[in-house]
Amino acid sequence: MGRTGIVENKITVQPNSKTPARKRLGELLVDAGLIDEQTLRRALAKGKIHKKRIGQILMDMGVVDDMAIAQALSTQLRIPLTHLTDLDIPPEIIGLVPQEIAENHLLLPLRLENRQLVVAMVNPLEFYAIDDVRFATGLDVVPVVAPESEMISALARYYPKRELDLGLASWPRLDESFEVIKTAESDEKDEQELAKLTNLAPVVRFTNAILADAIKMRASDVHIEPQKSSIIVRYRIDGILNEILKTDRHVHTSLVSRIKVMAGIDISIRRRPQDGRFRVRYEKKTYDLRVSTIPISYGEKVTIRILDSDAGKVQIENLGFSEADLRTILEVIHRPQGIFLVTGPTGSGKSSTLYACLNRLNAPEVNIITVEDPVEYEINGINQVQINTKAGITFAAGLRSILRQDPDIVMVGEIRDAETAQIAFQAAQTGHLVLSTLHTNDAPGSVIRLLDLKVDDFLIAGSLLAVIGQRLVRKICTACRTEDSIPPRMLRQVKGYLDGNAAPVFYKGTGCEACQYSGYIGRVGIFELLRMTPALKATISAGVTDVDIRRVAEREGYRPLVADGIKKALAGLTSLTEVFRVAPPEVQTAGDALIAKPSFDPSDEDNSPTDEPPVVANIRPKRILIVDDSEIVIKVLSNILESEKYSVITAADGLEALEKAQRERPDLIISDLVMPRMNGMELVKALKSQLSTRYIPIIMLTVRKEVDTEVEGMEAGADDYLTKPVNPKRLLARVARFLKRS
């Protein structure tokens, strides 16, 4: 091996001469003054424990960064420092070096000059890496140095991971019933291109798998979020965000581009927000998908709203109103004129309530027109106007225009500004029934909000018919519902909302396969109804407060959100904890004002959070789930794995393992084949059928040695197969291989 030098701006290799370049990286960094001898010794000791490169150890310690290391190597070895961010390397050059060599040694071929291959390396002192490249290419190798972060990004760009394609091809498909339907904006050529992509690109199958899995799990939104070295896919299920998948950063650009193509969004624009939409069919049902992209620190974040077309057909009787409130609402919405409001935060189901009212009012003899942003559900017989600010169609302009269309009933998606509010109330004064939404914390607060929007108090008193305040709470899973033990402090807080002296019984979900071990399936509304009575109308004035309105309303029969929530909790529809999360009860203060009481108190018993505290990813040991009905086997395997500093989780059968895989998200699973309740084959199929667990490697254990059994396990989706008794070295080697791959 020779030393390198620079001659007329070209790098040449001078063989068979001794050179100080034989020094190790750590010694060169000491020579460069970046670290001292004591730091080097500490780093070398850590390197033996953590099995990491010395450069990575030093960066983890925070004493140097990759740019400083690259500059020191360039100076000490007298070789050029190269940046990889703006390079455009031809495919024929990349193809000279196999992917495995490039990734294992952190190197990248740059160009070919006179039978010399210029190769960027993170550590040019790895002479065996240069030998591997020389042997694979048959060319002389000229090394240059590059920062590690740039190298990792470049490798992801030029050497796409093959595991994605292999995994999607071999594992059970999630998107077999998934179909992208042609959008109104796409033409025949676009349709042909989409079909071609679907047949050829693995990222298309990956995208379809994400969307199909989200629909299967009843997600309302999909979040695709780029991080520094990975992307995270999260689903919002029953109002709660759940991390489903974390995968390599290199997939991000292709994944986002695929979604943009489907949504009719310009894939060349990455530095400004964009919106689009498309439609899919899954298991014979049609779904509208609304796509929003926005640039963030590490790329474009994509959010996809999933709208079930059947949700627009909901009936008001099925929303969860009490009989008394339902009678009042039906009487109000059949008034010939006036304004009816629904309030609550984003995601509280306001639009669904308005659509339910429109479905009830929809008839051939009435003209119903809506102005929405966007039109979420299409309803036959109703004229729906889409907001388009670029074309000058705002809520105010749209409302002003549709009033000239001779409507009987008008629905305004949201009252956002003073102009829209004033036009809506004027319409309500001139023979129109107006339905709309407003963003306030509760129903009494809507009056104050309208006054803030410069609506005259006499217009509010004369036109406002009623206001619904609402939230959505998760419904307890009926398959695992059981009685709940409520802490005394929580019971004291709800005492004023209970009827009678009998001890209340509340419920919770313990978690099962049907509810993905969350204890909840679906959501139901909790409501409060503020009916404008003569006493309330007399109260409304320029100086009124929401407390004043609330006091008068309570005398008129108004009941707050939490009262309806507690009633539904007593009926077993939801848990008291869920009610407290969404609509905490209010208490009297010394000044006789109402304030919200926090859902939990630190002194409460049984209120400590159940989730594990966040841990730093590169410090947390790898977690391995062992599944076996034999305590002896579990103990033996645990001892073997814990000797290598792995964190071990155990389960006695497939059902328990399925629950822990969902909650704990282990890095690898080792499962027995024959077990009670759910055997290993059934466990593997269940895990591979869900995107959140399908990427977890699974090693199957059994005492059987038949080839058919092994083949059956592999076909079910197992990644490897070992027979008992397990050889410790063989087991650890397999575990290390899978963890490195993942």
XYZ file of C-alpha atoms in Angstrom:
742
model
C 0.000 0.000 0.000
C 1.387 3.375 -0.904
C 1.143 6.953 0.167
C -0.816 9.631 -1.591
C 0.228 13.036 -2.785
C -0.869 15.931 -5.024
C 0.882 16.596 -8.334
C -0.398 19.381 -10.624
C -3.783 19.316 -8.831
C -4.115 15.604 -9.540
C -3.856 12.874 -6.966
C -1.349 10.129 -7.629
C -0.639 6.894 -5.833
C 3.009 6.227 -5.000
C 3.330 2.540 -4.109
C 5.835 0.697 -1.973
C 6.960 3.597 0.194
C 6.647 3.952 3.924
C 4.478 6.760 5.205
C 3.170 8.116 8.496
C -0.299 7.546 7.041
C -0.123 4.115 8.646
C -1.149 5.851 11.854
C -4.643 5.199 13.103
C -7.382 7.803 12.993
C -7.242 8.533 16.713
C -3.490 9.168 16.594
C -3.896 11.565 13.671
C -6.566 13.494 15.572
C -4.183 13.772 18.531
C -1.450 15.020 16.160
C -3.887 17.559 14.757
C -4.641 18.839 18.260
C -8.345 17.978 18.125
C -8.225 15.611 21.090
C -5.748 14.654 23.796
C -4.366 11.251 24.726
C -6.752 10.808 27.661
C -9.803 11.466 25.461
C -8.472 8.987 22.891
C -8.063 6.276 25.534
C -11.620 6.856 26.782
C -12.962 6.709 23.247
C -11.062 3.497 22.465
C -12.464 1.866 25.612
C -16.000 2.869 24.630
C -15.403 1.613 21.114
C -14.647 -1.875 22.412
C -17.899 -1.894 24.389
C -20.245 -0.344 21.825
C -18.598 -1.810 18.692
C -18.541 1.568 16.937
C -16.006 3.379 14.786
C -13.639 5.622 16.732
C -14.838 8.681 14.808
C -18.463 7.958 15.735
C -17.526 7.466 19.395
C -15.745 10.841 19.475
C -18.750 12.539 17.883
C -21.080 10.868 20.374
C -18.857 12.184 23.166
C -19.256 15.679 21.740
C -15.528 16.440 21.512
C -15.395 16.721 17.677
C -17.768 16.819 14.738
C -17.507 15.084 11.384
C -16.341 18.238 9.589
C -13.457 18.740 12.014
C -12.410 15.095 11.571
C -12.515 15.421 7.783
C -10.459 18.632 7.808
C -7.875 17.071 10.135
C -7.537 14.001 7.916
C -7.196 16.189 4.840
C -4.418 18.230 6.441
C -2.522 15.359 8.039
C -2.714 13.026 5.027
C -2.345 15.825 2.471
C -5.360 14.706 0.450
C -8.242 16.876 -0.749
C -11.377 17.464 1.292
C -14.490 16.933 -0.861
C -18.093 17.970 -0.206
C -20.787 15.638 -1.506
C -23.908 17.773 -1.201
C -23.991 19.262 -4.705
C -22.391 16.461 -6.713
C -24.110 14.742 -9.626
C -22.385 11.384 -10.018
C -23.231 9.421 -13.190
C -24.950 6.051 -12.647
C -22.167 4.243 -14.507
C -19.643 5.476 -11.924
C -21.867 4.480 -8.987
C -22.320 1.064 -10.586
C -18.578 0.384 -10.399
C -18.643 -0.111 -6.616
C -21.089 -2.631 -5.121
C -23.584 -1.245 -2.639
C -22.427 -3.536 0.163
C -18.828 -2.285 -0.058
C -19.910 1.370 -0.214
C -22.208 1.101 2.807
C -19.933 -1.101 4.935
C -16.876 1.136 4.461
C -18.666 4.521 4.115
C -17.194 5.371 0.725
C -18.496 6.638 -2.617
C -16.988 6.559 -6.132
C -16.805 10.050 -7.651
C -15.149 9.924 -11.074
C -12.787 7.963 -13.303
C -9.519 9.611 -14.369
C -6.970 7.714 -16.470
C -7.876 4.285 -15.071
C -7.848 5.747 -11.568
C -11.094 5.736 -9.589
C -11.421 8.718 -7.259
C -13.259 7.543 -4.147
C -14.564 9.716 -1.304
C -14.027 8.087 2.102
C -14.912 9.015 5.651
C -11.694 7.363 6.839
C -9.014 7.051 4.128
C -6.869 5.140 6.645
C -9.001 2.016 6.124
C -6.607 0.438 3.638
C -8.555 -2.818 3.524
C -11.515 -0.806 2.212
C -9.356 0.535 -0.612
C -8.253 -3.040 -1.321
C -11.898 -4.159 -1.527
C -12.714 -1.399 -4.049
C -9.588 -2.164 -6.100
C -10.448 -5.869 -6.184
C -14.103 -5.233 -7.126
C -13.366 -2.683 -9.879
C -9.934 -3.710 -11.195
C -8.940 -0.033 -11.010
C -6.368 1.952 -9.091
C -8.035 3.820 -6.232
C -7.355 7.439 -5.298
C -8.941 8.366 -1.946
C -10.269 11.766 -0.950
C -11.900 12.575 2.382
C -15.530 13.610 3.001
C -17.552 14.430 6.174
C -19.529 11.488 7.540
C -22.934 13.228 7.552
C -22.561 14.133 3.882
C -21.444 10.583 3.097
C -24.498 9.019 4.765
C -26.839 11.328 2.841
C -25.046 10.638 -0.430
C -25.158 6.862 0.083
C -28.892 7.077 0.689
C -29.229 9.060 -2.539
C -27.125 6.885 -4.800
C -27.682 3.452 -3.241
C -31.417 3.042 -2.470
C -32.079 0.406 0.144
C -33.175 -2.942 -1.247
C -34.842 -4.167 1.958
C -37.982 -2.140 1.215
C -38.529 -3.888 -2.104
C -37.684 -7.322 -0.713
C -39.904 -6.866 2.330
C -42.924 -5.679 0.403
C -42.529 -8.513 -2.086
C -42.272 -11.287 0.487
C -44.478 -10.184 3.373
C -48.296 -10.414 3.394
C -49.721 -7.550 1.358
C -51.735 -4.876 3.139
C -52.987 -3.202 -0.021
C -54.587 -6.065 -1.947
C -58.021 -4.364 -1.812
C -56.595 -0.868 -2.311
C -57.155 1.037 -5.543
C -56.385 4.625 -6.531
C -59.389 6.081 -8.368
C -58.863 8.582 -11.168
C -59.296 12.143 -9.885
C -61.238 14.826 -11.690
C -58.053 16.747 -12.440
C -56.129 13.813 -13.961
C -56.252 12.938 -17.652
C -55.850 9.663 -19.498
C -52.099 10.050 -19.780
C -51.792 10.607 -16.034
C -53.851 7.467 -15.442
C -51.534 5.419 -17.655
C -48.464 6.776 -15.885
C -49.953 5.964 -12.472
C -50.727 2.422 -13.596
C -47.164 2.021 -14.860
C -45.749 3.282 -11.550
C -48.009 0.970 -9.562
C -46.689 -2.031 -11.449
C -43.017 -1.084 -11.289
C -42.080 0.991 -8.241
C -41.786 -0.593 -4.775
C -42.364 2.809 -3.187
C -45.840 2.811 -4.761
C -46.682 -0.425 -2.987
C -45.217 1.047 0.187
C -47.417 4.152 -0.164
C -50.487 2.030 -0.811
C -49.652 -0.108 2.226
C -49.506 2.999 4.457
C -52.853 4.294 3.204
C -54.570 0.903 3.272
C -53.328 0.261 6.812
C -54.512 3.715 7.932
C -58.002 3.059 6.557
C -58.036 -0.400 8.121
C -57.129 1.086 11.517
C -59.845 3.804 11.205
C -57.309 6.643 11.123
C -58.613 10.126 10.369
C -55.193 11.535 9.448
C -51.813 10.247 8.301
C -48.692 12.272 9.183
C -45.449 11.647 7.277
C -42.707 13.542 9.088
C -39.040 13.744 7.986
C -36.437 13.663 10.737
C -32.664 14.109 10.548
C -31.918 10.477 9.677
C -35.360 8.856 9.408
C -39.002 9.426 8.609
C -41.857 8.790 11.012
C -45.345 7.750 9.963
C -48.089 8.510 12.477
C -51.837 7.869 12.392
C -54.451 9.856 14.270
C -56.824 7.191 15.566
C -59.836 8.270 17.616
C -58.259 11.688 18.059
C -54.917 10.400 19.392
C -51.682 10.365 17.358
C -49.918 6.987 17.285
C -46.437 6.388 15.883
C -46.817 3.493 13.457
C -43.562 3.261 11.571
C -40.041 4.652 11.597
C -37.990 3.950 8.492
C -34.949 5.113 6.564
C -34.659 8.748 5.502
C -33.919 7.810 1.872
C -37.535 6.718 1.319
C -38.863 10.203 2.037
C -38.397 11.901 -1.340
C -39.906 9.022 -3.312
C -42.790 8.616 -0.847
C -43.698 12.312 -0.936
C -43.394 12.434 -4.727
C -45.714 9.454 -5.089
C -48.347 11.097 -2.861
C -48.008 14.352 -4.807
C -48.544 12.544 -8.107
C -51.724 10.939 -6.775
C -52.976 14.269 -5.376
C -52.205 16.295 -8.515
C -49.579 18.413 -6.726
C -46.487 19.820 -8.476
C -43.613 17.537 -7.420
C -41.000 20.124 -8.434
C -42.166 22.605 -5.768
C -40.740 21.757 -2.350
C -40.286 25.124 -0.650
C -43.886 26.253 -0.232
C -47.075 24.639 1.101
C -49.355 22.877 -1.377
C -52.743 21.167 -1.228
C -54.323 18.433 -3.307
C -56.815 15.618 -3.188
C -57.522 12.211 -4.634
C -59.900 9.321 -4.128
C -59.243 5.667 -3.308
C -61.289 2.523 -2.979
C -60.577 0.031 -0.205
C -62.648 -3.108 0.315
C -65.440 -1.770 -1.944
C -65.714 1.546 -0.051
C -64.679 4.914 -1.430
C -62.601 7.423 0.528
C -61.649 11.016 -0.235
C -58.079 11.911 0.734
C -57.044 15.533 1.257
C -53.290 16.115 1.059
C -51.393 19.032 2.584
C -47.619 19.512 2.302
C -45.471 22.023 4.154
C -41.665 22.479 4.216
C -40.019 21.920 7.615
C -36.404 21.628 8.786
C -35.619 18.246 7.211
C -37.862 18.286 4.138
C -41.559 18.256 3.369
C -44.091 17.125 5.953
C -47.194 15.541 4.471
C -50.556 15.292 6.200
C -53.364 13.259 4.640
C -56.946 13.639 5.885
C -59.034 10.508 5.248
C -62.728 11.174 4.692
C -65.184 8.311 4.576
C -67.898 9.204 2.063
C -70.473 7.426 4.251
C -69.748 9.834 7.118
C -71.628 12.567 5.251
C -74.786 10.449 5.456
C -74.858 10.402 9.260
C -78.255 10.894 10.896
C -78.716 13.310 13.760
C -80.341 10.599 15.893
C -77.055 8.643 15.856
C -74.758 11.393 17.126
C -75.366 10.780 20.832
C -77.717 13.613 21.867
C -79.979 13.086 24.845
C -83.686 12.782 24.059
C -84.445 16.251 25.458
C -81.603 17.926 23.524
C -82.537 16.083 20.323
C -86.141 17.340 20.547
C -84.894 20.893 21.046
C -82.445 20.713 18.132
C -85.048 19.304 15.743
C -87.466 22.049 16.718
C -84.777 24.734 16.211
C -83.510 23.603 12.795
C -87.065 23.510 11.439
C -87.528 27.207 12.180
C -88.032 29.301 9.011
C -85.326 31.802 9.955
C -82.600 32.427 12.485
C -79.042 31.236 13.057
C -77.944 27.950 14.618
C -74.292 27.528 15.682
C -72.055 24.588 16.561
C -68.905 25.378 18.559
C -65.812 23.502 19.566
C -62.119 23.166 18.705
C -60.749 21.673 15.494
C -61.515 17.963 15.293
C -64.482 18.017 17.646
C -67.005 16.830 15.033
C -68.694 20.164 14.248
C -68.926 19.461 10.513
C -70.500 16.054 11.125
C -73.191 17.675 13.275
C -73.970 20.232 10.580
C -74.119 17.548 7.873
C -76.493 15.521 10.054
C -78.744 18.579 10.337
C -78.622 19.128 6.558
C -79.496 15.475 5.918
C -82.553 15.922 8.135
C -83.583 19.158 6.352
C -82.840 18.010 2.810
C -86.077 17.809 0.826
C -87.189 18.628 -2.741
C -89.258 21.620 -1.614
C -86.334 23.521 -0.024
C -83.257 25.126 -1.606
C -80.176 24.417 0.506
C -76.842 26.033 -0.397
C -73.559 25.643 1.473
C -70.261 27.490 1.299
C -67.418 25.348 2.659
C -63.630 25.176 2.893
C -63.294 22.493 1.711
C -66.434 20.607 0.682
C -65.842 17.542 2.849
C -68.811 15.371 1.858
C -71.004 15.558 -1.215
C -74.762 15.414 -0.502
C -77.240 14.828 -3.280
C -79.855 17.571 -3.561
C -77.708 20.237 -1.879
C -75.777 22.951 -3.758
C -72.260 23.095 -2.303
C -69.821 25.946 -3.018
C -66.064 25.467 -2.550
C -64.054 28.363 -1.097
C -61.381 29.575 -3.538
C -59.497 32.610 -2.250
C -57.444 32.884 -5.475
C -60.672 33.283 -7.422
C -62.067 35.734 -4.853
C -64.514 33.274 -3.282
C -64.133 33.792 0.458
C -66.712 32.911 3.105
C -68.026 36.466 3.054
C -68.062 36.770 -0.754
C -69.543 33.290 -1.196
C -72.241 33.930 1.395
C -73.119 37.267 -0.218
C -73.412 35.553 -3.621
C -75.513 32.589 -2.544
C -78.025 34.866 -0.850
C -78.928 35.980 -4.375
C -79.679 32.325 -5.301
C -83.004 32.286 -3.447
C -81.945 29.865 -0.678
C -84.212 28.672 2.100
C -81.367 27.237 4.183
C -77.729 28.367 4.150
C -74.809 26.516 5.705
C -71.571 28.462 6.214
C -68.623 26.196 6.980
C -67.150 28.599 9.539
C -67.623 32.151 10.769
C -64.038 33.401 10.826
C -64.275 37.181 10.531
C -66.514 40.149 11.235
C -67.733 40.491 7.632
C -68.911 36.875 7.438
C -70.573 37.134 10.872
C -72.471 40.286 9.983
C -73.703 38.934 6.623
C -74.784 35.667 8.294
C -76.845 37.496 10.911
C -78.357 39.806 8.338
C -79.384 36.719 6.326
C -80.926 35.235 9.464
C -82.969 38.439 9.838
C -84.294 38.301 6.279
C -86.031 34.933 6.101
C -83.156 32.450 5.930
C -82.173 29.646 8.276
C -78.384 29.851 8.684
C -76.255 27.028 10.080
C -72.570 27.561 10.859
C -69.654 26.779 13.174
C -67.654 28.976 15.491
C -64.386 28.380 17.329
C -65.045 28.907 21.034
C -64.373 26.848 24.149
C -68.039 26.371 25.010
C -71.550 27.386 24.027
C -71.864 30.446 26.346
C -68.566 31.768 24.981
C -70.062 31.975 21.488
C -72.057 35.082 22.433
C -68.890 36.877 23.583
C -67.097 35.810 20.409
C -69.900 37.224 18.252
C -69.736 40.510 20.141
C -65.959 40.563 19.508
C -66.737 40.117 15.790
C -68.723 43.373 15.930
C -72.153 41.749 15.643
C -74.667 44.055 17.330
C -76.152 42.716 20.540
C -79.714 43.256 19.289
C -78.925 41.122 16.197
C -77.576 38.324 18.391
C -80.601 38.464 20.702
C -83.024 38.577 17.805
C -81.449 36.007 15.451
C -79.482 33.421 17.465
C -81.676 30.352 18.028
C -79.357 27.950 19.837
C -75.698 26.962 20.212
C -74.290 23.457 20.540
C -70.926 22.996 22.238
C -69.312 19.630 21.636
C -66.256 17.396 22.010
C -65.436 13.846 20.936
C -64.464 11.199 23.489
C -63.210 7.705 22.766
C -65.653 4.837 23.245
C -64.656 1.955 25.478
C -64.032 -1.296 23.618
C -66.932 -3.595 24.461
C -64.722 -6.689 24.067
C -62.510 -5.762 27.038
C -64.712 -3.405 29.102
C -64.485 -3.784 32.859
C -65.245 -1.732 35.958
C -62.795 1.047 36.726
C -61.334 2.030 40.074
C -61.662 5.826 40.389
C -59.354 7.829 42.702
C -61.176 9.697 45.514
C -60.224 13.150 44.210
C -61.828 12.443 40.827
C -64.965 11.174 42.551
C -65.172 14.383 44.587
C -64.934 16.424 41.389
C -67.859 14.622 39.752
C -70.046 14.408 42.853
C -71.994 17.555 41.958
C -72.967 16.067 38.582
C -74.353 12.792 39.973
C -77.991 12.077 40.724
C -78.829 10.185 43.909
C -76.617 8.859 46.681
C -75.746 5.445 45.187
C -72.042 4.748 44.632
C -71.333 5.431 40.944
C -69.832 2.691 38.763
C -67.491 3.696 35.947
C -65.785 1.565 33.305
C -62.571 1.279 31.322
C -61.084 -0.886 28.577
C -58.252 -3.205 29.594
C -56.960 -3.529 26.015
C -57.314 -6.421 23.582
C -56.533 -7.346 19.999
C -59.829 -5.870 18.771
C -58.920 -2.367 19.993
C -55.179 -2.595 19.305
C -54.686 -2.743 23.108
C -55.772 0.866 23.561
C -59.015 0.022 25.397
C -61.022 2.190 22.991
C -62.751 1.761 19.617
C -64.424 4.699 17.889
C -65.652 7.976 19.327
C -68.908 9.480 20.533
C -69.884 13.099 21.055
C -70.514 14.829 24.351
C -72.671 17.920 24.051
C -74.025 21.017 25.730
C -76.989 22.939 24.359
C -77.573 26.644 24.915
C -81.130 27.587 23.888
C -81.765 31.302 23.548
C -84.565 31.971 26.031
C -86.122 35.385 26.791
C -84.004 35.627 29.949
C -80.796 35.022 27.977
C -81.777 37.503 25.282
C -82.302 40.142 27.958
C -78.837 39.433 29.354
C -76.953 40.018 26.076
C -75.393 43.483 25.987
C -72.070 45.094 25.120
C -70.607 44.568 28.590
C -71.781 41.034 29.269
C -69.301 38.266 30.179
C -69.478 34.541 29.530
C -69.829 33.990 33.298
C -72.955 36.165 33.321
C -74.408 34.239 30.401
C -73.546 30.903 32.001
C -75.282 31.790 35.269
C -78.483 32.784 33.500
C -78.288 29.723 31.205
C -77.931 27.338 34.164
C -81.096 28.765 35.671
C -82.772 28.087 32.304
C -81.681 24.425 32.266
C -78.248 24.586 30.586
C -75.908 21.703 31.491
C -72.150 21.877 30.674
C -70.175 19.415 28.542
C -68.770 17.536 31.500
C -72.279 16.645 32.707
C -73.064 14.865 29.447
C -69.633 13.237 29.548
C -70.166 11.871 33.055
C -73.585 10.590 32.029
C -72.037 8.683 29.117
C -69.260 7.391 31.396
C -71.850 6.012 33.835
C -73.551 4.310 30.885
C -70.274 2.560 30.012
C -69.825 4.361 26.682
C -66.584 6.070 27.692
C -64.244 6.262 30.666
C -64.185 8.987 33.279
C -60.495 9.534 32.511
C -61.388 10.233 28.888
C -64.064 12.748 29.927
C -61.572 14.523 32.176
C -59.045 14.629 29.305
C -61.463 16.268 26.895
C -63.768 18.330 29.142
C -62.477 18.653 32.720
C -65.040 19.714 35.347
C -65.097 23.237 36.643
C -64.906 24.391 40.252
C -65.905 27.502 42.133
C -63.097 29.827 43.175
C -63.107 32.205 46.096
C -64.210 34.985 43.729
C -67.174 32.879 42.638
C -65.790 32.611 39.107
C -65.700 29.364 37.226
C -62.337 27.951 36.180
C -61.343 24.661 34.613
C -59.911 22.105 36.994
C -56.946 20.126 35.617
C -57.807 16.560 34.721
C -55.288 15.067 37.141
C -53.556 16.105 40.291
C -49.968 15.010 41.040
C -51.081 13.823 44.456
C -53.796 11.558 43.034
C -53.232 7.855 43.381
C -53.085 5.719 40.247
C -52.610 8.809 38.091
C -48.986 8.285 37.182
C -48.489 8.080 33.427
C -48.282 4.573 32.040
C -46.098 5.419 29.046
C -42.363 5.012 29.364
C -40.363 8.240 29.586
C -38.649 9.227 26.370
C -35.148 7.907 25.992
C -32.300 8.849 23.717
C -32.339 6.530 20.714
C -28.609 5.827 20.597
C -28.449 5.072 24.343
C -31.475 2.810 24.711
C -30.442 -0.845 24.500
C -32.079 -2.970 21.810
C -35.263 -4.590 23.101
C -35.969 -8.231 22.312
C -39.314 -9.915 22.976
C -39.082 -13.622 23.910
C -42.315 -15.577 23.474
C -42.478 -19.073 24.992
C -44.757 -20.948 27.363
C -41.749 -22.528 29.103
C -40.284 -20.493 31.969
C -37.029 -22.435 31.673
C -36.608 -21.547 27.993
C -37.378 -17.907 28.722
C -34.811 -17.834 31.524
C -32.099 -19.463 29.395
C -32.685 -17.148 26.431
C -32.880 -14.098 28.702
C -29.521 -14.923 30.269
C -27.908 -15.310 26.845
C -29.293 -12.026 25.524
C -28.774 -10.002 28.697
C -25.125 -11.065 28.720
C -24.792 -8.990 25.527
C -26.574 -5.999 27.123
C -29.883 -6.515 25.299
C -33.092 -5.513 27.085
C -35.466 -8.477 27.322
C -39.284 -8.487 27.315
C -41.140 -11.770 27.831
C -44.554 -13.190 26.964
C -46.045 -16.613 27.749
C -48.146 -16.987 24.577
C -49.022 -15.390 21.264
C -51.858 -13.183 22.551
C -49.700 -11.658 25.265
C -46.893 -11.243 22.724
C -49.208 -9.456 20.290
C -50.184 -6.988 22.993
C -46.567 -6.330 24.026
C -45.441 -5.994 20.414
C -48.072 -3.286 19.917
C -47.235 -1.427 23.121
C -43.481 -1.955 23.480
C -42.412 -2.048 19.809
C -39.422 -4.374 20.359
C -36.513 -4.381 17.920
C -36.710 -8.168 17.437
C -38.994 -11.058 18.431
C -37.965 -14.625 19.245
C -41.051 -16.842 19.351
C -41.782 -20.496 20.060
C -43.903 -22.335 17.512
C -46.227 -24.372 19.762
C -48.004 -22.275 22.427
C -51.461 -22.054 24.010
C -54.153 -19.530 22.961
C -52.180 -18.278 19.922
C -49.326 -20.300 18.418
C -46.224 -18.964 16.699
C -47.629 -19.210 13.159
C -50.743 -17.224 14.097
C -48.603 -14.656 15.910
C -46.359 -14.127 12.895
C -49.334 -13.674 10.562
C -50.964 -11.192 12.958
C -47.759 -9.167 13.297
C -47.030 -9.088 9.569
C -50.593 -8.035 8.738
C -50.124 -4.643 10.430
C -47.779 -1.922 9.268
C -46.849 -0.964 12.833
C -45.337 -4.399 13.543
C -44.605 -5.935 10.142
C -41.025 -4.590 10.051
C -40.026 -6.254 13.344
C -37.737 -9.244 12.556
C -39.033 -12.564 13.916
C -36.946 -15.659 14.698
C -39.031 -18.829 15.092
C -38.011 -21.492 17.632
C -39.169 -25.106 17.682
C -38.064 -28.603 18.643
C -39.254 -29.861 15.255
C -36.661 -30.352 12.551
C -38.942 -31.093 9.617
C -38.313 -29.028 6.505
C -42.066 -28.565 5.960
C -42.411 -26.883 9.343
C -39.562 -24.496 8.562
C -41.054 -23.660 5.156
C -44.458 -23.072 6.748
C -42.912 -20.654 9.231
C -41.082 -18.745 6.520
C -44.209 -18.525 4.374
C -46.120 -17.125 7.352
C -43.574 -14.300 7.447
C -40.899 -15.422 9.920
C -37.462 -14.049 9.084
C -35.410 -16.926 10.473
C -35.749 -20.357 12.048
C -33.809 -22.046 14.876
C -34.324 -25.441 16.484
C -34.098 -26.149 20.198
C -31.874 -26.489 22.119
C -30.481 -23.174 20.921
C -26.751 -22.745 20.474
C -25.879 -19.415 22.201
C -23.312 -18.346 19.600
C -25.647 -19.109 16.714
C -28.511 -17.255 18.395
C -26.414 -14.160 19.146
C -25.062 -14.109 15.598
C -28.578 -14.224 14.132
C -29.796 -11.534 16.541
C -26.863 -9.241 15.743
C -27.432 -9.684 11.999
C -31.112 -8.744 12.189
C -30.566 -5.802 14.516
C -27.857 -4.438 12.246
C -30.145 -4.769 9.229
C -33.095 -3.108 10.944
